[in-house]
């Protein structure tokens, strides 16, 4: 009696070419969808308020208020979010004055940091952020 044993079907070897193609497509997708932002540092000077009362030779600080929409108000004068010329003229007129930034509770962190960077760019020397409420 003869047994008819058929050889099992031979499997084809697994090709890595489609897998490599998928990896390259994923790499291309993630490279194109990621953002390439130039990050830079913003230096903030943190100092404790001095207790001396002999500051009569210094000019009073320039109080700048930032609302939630990005508008700045200084001494009752309001500046639009991207109107730099009048704000720069005000900062040039008060070159020796410190600038203290007060923010609205609704202002987000990005708006505050952008405003600090804007004030430094326009020529304000001693910019500080008021953290007291």
PDB file of C-alpha atoms in Angstrom:
ATOM      1  CA  UNK A   1       0.000   0.000   0.000  1.00  0.00           C
ATOM      2  CA  UNK A   2       1.379   3.253  -1.081  1.00  0.00           C
ATOM      3  CA  UNK A   3       0.666   6.478   0.761  1.00  0.00           C
ATOM      4  CA  UNK A   4       0.200   9.584  -1.245  1.00  0.00           C
ATOM      5  CA  UNK A   5       1.811  12.166   0.955  1.00  0.00           C
ATOM      6  CA  UNK A   6       1.779  15.451  -0.758  1.00  0.00           C
ATOM      7  CA  UNK A   7       4.370  17.903   0.221  1.00  0.00           C
ATOM      8  CA  UNK A   8       2.893  20.856   2.112  1.00  0.00           C
ATOM      9  CA  UNK A   9       2.552  24.112   0.331  1.00  0.00           C
ATOM     10  CA  UNK A  10       5.732  26.030   0.481  1.00  0.00           C
ATOM     11  CA  UNK A  11       5.424  29.483   1.899  1.00  0.00           C
ATOM     12  CA  UNK A  12       6.865  32.381   0.016  1.00  0.00           C
ATOM     13  CA  UNK A  13       9.562  34.280   1.881  1.00  0.00           C
ATOM     14  CA  UNK A  14       8.339  37.491   3.428  1.00  0.00           C
ATOM     15  CA  UNK A  15       9.458  40.470   1.372  1.00  0.00           C
ATOM     16  CA  UNK A  16      10.691  43.496   3.314  1.00  0.00           C
ATOM     17  CA  UNK A  17      10.230  45.922   0.428  1.00  0.00           C
ATOM     18  CA  UNK A  18       6.601  46.874   1.264  1.00  0.00           C
ATOM     19  CA  UNK A  19       7.545  47.257   4.920  1.00  0.00           C
ATOM     20  CA  UNK A  20      10.398  49.622   4.048  1.00  0.00           C
ATOM     21  CA  UNK A  21       8.056  51.589   1.793  1.00  0.00           C
ATOM     22  CA  UNK A  22       5.577  52.020   4.633  1.00  0.00           C
ATOM     23  CA  UNK A  23       8.333  53.157   7.004  1.00  0.00           C
ATOM     24  CA  UNK A  24       9.527  55.767   4.505  1.00  0.00           C
ATOM     25  CA  UNK A  25       5.970  57.026   3.946  1.00  0.00           C
ATOM     26  CA  UNK A  26       5.475  57.389   7.702  1.00  0.00           C
ATOM     27  CA  UNK A  27       8.812  59.171   8.024  1.00  0.00           C
ATOM     28  CA  UNK A  28       7.872  61.547   5.228  1.00  0.00           C
ATOM     29  CA  UNK A  29       4.452  62.195   6.811  1.00  0.00           C
ATOM     30  CA  UNK A  30       5.904  63.038  10.232  1.00  0.00           C
ATOM     31  CA  UNK A  31       8.612  65.227   8.746  1.00  0.00           C
ATOM     32  CA  UNK A  32       6.092  67.246   6.749  1.00  0.00           C
ATOM     33  CA  UNK A  33       3.556  67.639   9.540  1.00  0.00           C
ATOM     34  CA  UNK A  34       5.969  68.683  12.273  1.00  0.00           C
ATOM     35  CA  UNK A  35       6.585  72.352  12.865  1.00  0.00           C
ATOM     36  CA  UNK A  36      10.015  73.866  12.636  1.00  0.00           C
ATOM     37  CA  UNK A  37       9.865  76.894  14.912  1.00  0.00           C
ATOM     38  CA  UNK A  38      12.930  78.878  15.716  1.00  0.00           C
ATOM     39  CA  UNK A  39      13.001  78.913  19.499  1.00  0.00           C
ATOM     40  CA  UNK A  40      14.857  81.641  21.338  1.00  0.00           C
ATOM     41  CA  UNK A  41      15.314  82.625  24.931  1.00  0.00           C
ATOM     42  CA  UNK A  42      13.789  85.701  26.497  1.00  0.00           C
ATOM     43  CA  UNK A  43      15.809  86.992  29.394  1.00  0.00           C
ATOM     44  CA  UNK A  44      13.811  88.229  32.359  1.00  0.00           C
ATOM     45  CA  UNK A  45      15.414  89.998  35.257  1.00  0.00           C
ATOM     46  CA  UNK A  46      13.891  88.907  38.534  1.00  0.00           C
ATOM     47  CA  UNK A  47      14.833  91.119  41.424  1.00  0.00           C
ATOM     48  CA  UNK A  48      13.376  91.784  44.814  1.00  0.00           C
ATOM     49  CA  UNK A  49      12.030  95.284  45.379  1.00  0.00           C
ATOM     50  CA  UNK A  50      14.551  97.457  47.162  1.00  0.00           C
ATOM     51  CA  UNK A  51      13.696  98.759  50.587  1.00  0.00           C
ATOM     52  CA  UNK A  52      15.553 102.033  50.208  1.00  0.00           C
ATOM     53  CA  UNK A  53      13.467 105.168  49.887  1.00  0.00           C
ATOM     54  CA  UNK A  54      16.165 107.290  48.258  1.00  0.00           C
ATOM     55  CA  UNK A  55      15.009 106.726  44.700  1.00  0.00           C
ATOM     56  CA  UNK A  56      14.079 110.322  44.067  1.00  0.00           C
ATOM     57  CA  UNK A  57      16.625 110.668  41.229  1.00  0.00           C
ATOM     58  CA  UNK A  58      15.016 107.857  39.232  1.00  0.00           C
ATOM     59  CA  UNK A  59      11.951 108.487  37.135  1.00  0.00           C
ATOM     60  CA  UNK A  60       8.791 106.616  38.114  1.00  0.00           C
ATOM     61  CA  UNK A  61       8.218 103.291  36.354  1.00  0.00           C
ATOM     62  CA  UNK A  62       6.122 103.156  33.222  1.00  0.00           C
ATOM     63  CA  UNK A  63       3.014 101.069  34.011  1.00  0.00           C
ATOM     64  CA  UNK A  64       1.820  99.079  31.012  1.00  0.00           C
ATOM     65  CA  UNK A  65      -1.457  97.152  31.168  1.00  0.00           C
ATOM     66  CA  UNK A  66      -2.183  94.234  28.836  1.00  0.00           C
ATOM     67  CA  UNK A  67      -5.761  93.127  28.240  1.00  0.00           C
ATOM     68  CA  UNK A  68      -6.946  89.740  26.970  1.00  0.00           C
ATOM     69  CA  UNK A  69      -7.133  90.919  23.331  1.00  0.00           C
ATOM     70  CA  UNK A  70      -3.472  91.991  23.266  1.00  0.00           C
ATOM     71  CA  UNK A  71      -4.047  95.748  23.500  1.00  0.00           C
ATOM     72  CA  UNK A  72      -1.689  97.752  25.697  1.00  0.00           C
ATOM     73  CA  UNK A  73      -2.655 100.811  27.679  1.00  0.00           C
ATOM     74  CA  UNK A  74      -0.125 103.237  29.108  1.00  0.00           C
ATOM     75  CA  UNK A  75      -1.232 106.321  31.042  1.00  0.00           C
ATOM     76  CA  UNK A  76      -4.714 106.179  29.588  1.00  0.00           C
ATOM     77  CA  UNK A  77      -3.438 105.829  26.018  1.00  0.00           C
ATOM     78  CA  UNK A  78      -4.348 102.563  24.253  1.00  0.00           C
ATOM     79  CA  UNK A  79      -2.115 100.893  21.675  1.00  0.00           C
ATOM     80  CA  UNK A  80      -3.329  98.251  19.238  1.00  0.00           C
ATOM     81  CA  UNK A  81      -1.779  94.801  19.236  1.00  0.00           C
ATOM     82  CA  UNK A  82       0.442  95.425  16.200  1.00  0.00           C
ATOM     83  CA  UNK A  83       0.780  99.221  16.275  1.00  0.00           C
ATOM     84  CA  UNK A  84       4.470  99.554  17.147  1.00  0.00           C
ATOM     85  CA  UNK A  85       5.365 103.105  16.037  1.00  0.00           C
ATOM     86  CA  UNK A  86       3.567 105.136  18.759  1.00  0.00           C
ATOM     87  CA  UNK A  87       4.536 102.643  21.447  1.00  0.00           C
ATOM     88  CA  UNK A  88       8.171 102.801  20.383  1.00  0.00           C
ATOM     89  CA  UNK A  89       8.056 106.617  20.494  1.00  0.00           C
ATOM     90  CA  UNK A  90       6.667 106.472  24.046  1.00  0.00           C
ATOM     91  CA  UNK A  91       9.428 104.070  25.088  1.00  0.00           C
ATOM     92  CA  UNK A  92      12.090 106.261  23.471  1.00  0.00           C
ATOM     93  CA  UNK A  93      10.758 109.300  25.339  1.00  0.00           C
ATOM     94  CA  UNK A  94      11.056 107.378  28.630  1.00  0.00           C
ATOM     95  CA  UNK A  95      14.407 105.680  28.074  1.00  0.00           C
ATOM     96  CA  UNK A  96      15.497 105.749  31.725  1.00  0.00           C
ATOM     97  CA  UNK A  97      12.136 104.567  33.072  1.00  0.00           C
ATOM     98  CA  UNK A  98      11.565 100.977  34.088  1.00  0.00           C
ATOM     99  CA  UNK A  99       8.600  99.223  32.495  1.00  0.00           C
ATOM    100  CA  UNK A 100       6.240  97.138  34.630  1.00  0.00           C
ATOM    101  CA  UNK A 101       3.744  94.960  32.768  1.00  0.00           C
ATOM    102  CA  UNK A 102       0.367  94.283  34.383  1.00  0.00           C
ATOM    103  CA  UNK A 103      -1.745  91.582  32.747  1.00  0.00           C
ATOM    104  CA  UNK A 104      -5.428  90.786  32.695  1.00  0.00           C
ATOM    105  CA  UNK A 105      -6.479  87.501  34.269  1.00  0.00           C
ATOM    106  CA  UNK A 106      -7.756  86.271  30.891  1.00  0.00           C
ATOM    107  CA  UNK A 107      -4.448  86.870  29.062  1.00  0.00           C
ATOM    108  CA  UNK A 108      -2.734  83.636  28.098  1.00  0.00           C
ATOM    109  CA  UNK A 109       0.952  82.892  28.566  1.00  0.00           C
ATOM    110  CA  UNK A 110       1.810  83.166  24.861  1.00  0.00           C
ATOM    111  CA  UNK A 111       0.316  86.666  24.713  1.00  0.00           C
ATOM    112  CA  UNK A 112       2.264  87.747  27.807  1.00  0.00           C
ATOM    113  CA  UNK A 113       5.587  86.399  26.510  1.00  0.00           C
ATOM    114  CA  UNK A 114       4.981  87.937  23.075  1.00  0.00           C
ATOM    115  CA  UNK A 115       4.260  91.296  24.704  1.00  0.00           C
ATOM    116  CA  UNK A 116       7.406  91.102  26.831  1.00  0.00           C
ATOM    117  CA  UNK A 117       9.405  90.294  23.710  1.00  0.00           C
ATOM    118  CA  UNK A 118       7.708  93.152  21.834  1.00  0.00           C
ATOM    119  CA  UNK A 119       8.530  95.672  24.560  1.00  0.00           C
ATOM    120  CA  UNK A 120      12.181  94.559  24.607  1.00  0.00           C
ATOM    121  CA  UNK A 121      12.348  94.757  20.818  1.00  0.00           C
ATOM    122  CA  UNK A 122      10.928  98.295  20.814  1.00  0.00           C
ATOM    123  CA  UNK A 123      13.630  99.540  23.167  1.00  0.00           C
ATOM    124  CA  UNK A 124      12.392  99.068  26.723  1.00  0.00           C
ATOM    125  CA  UNK A 125      15.393  98.350  28.928  1.00  0.00           C
ATOM    126  CA  UNK A 126      14.097  97.230  32.316  1.00  0.00           C
ATOM    127  CA  UNK A 127      10.946  95.236  31.602  1.00  0.00           C
ATOM    128  CA  UNK A 128       9.451  93.303  34.484  1.00  0.00           C
ATOM    129  CA  UNK A 129       6.228  91.383  34.924  1.00  0.00           C
ATOM    130  CA  UNK A 130       3.980  92.155  37.859  1.00  0.00           C
ATOM    131  CA  UNK A 131       2.944  88.894  39.496  1.00  0.00           C
ATOM    132  CA  UNK A 132       1.045  90.401  42.431  1.00  0.00           C
ATOM    133  CA  UNK A 133      -2.710  90.508  42.202  1.00  0.00           C
TER     134      UNK A 133
END
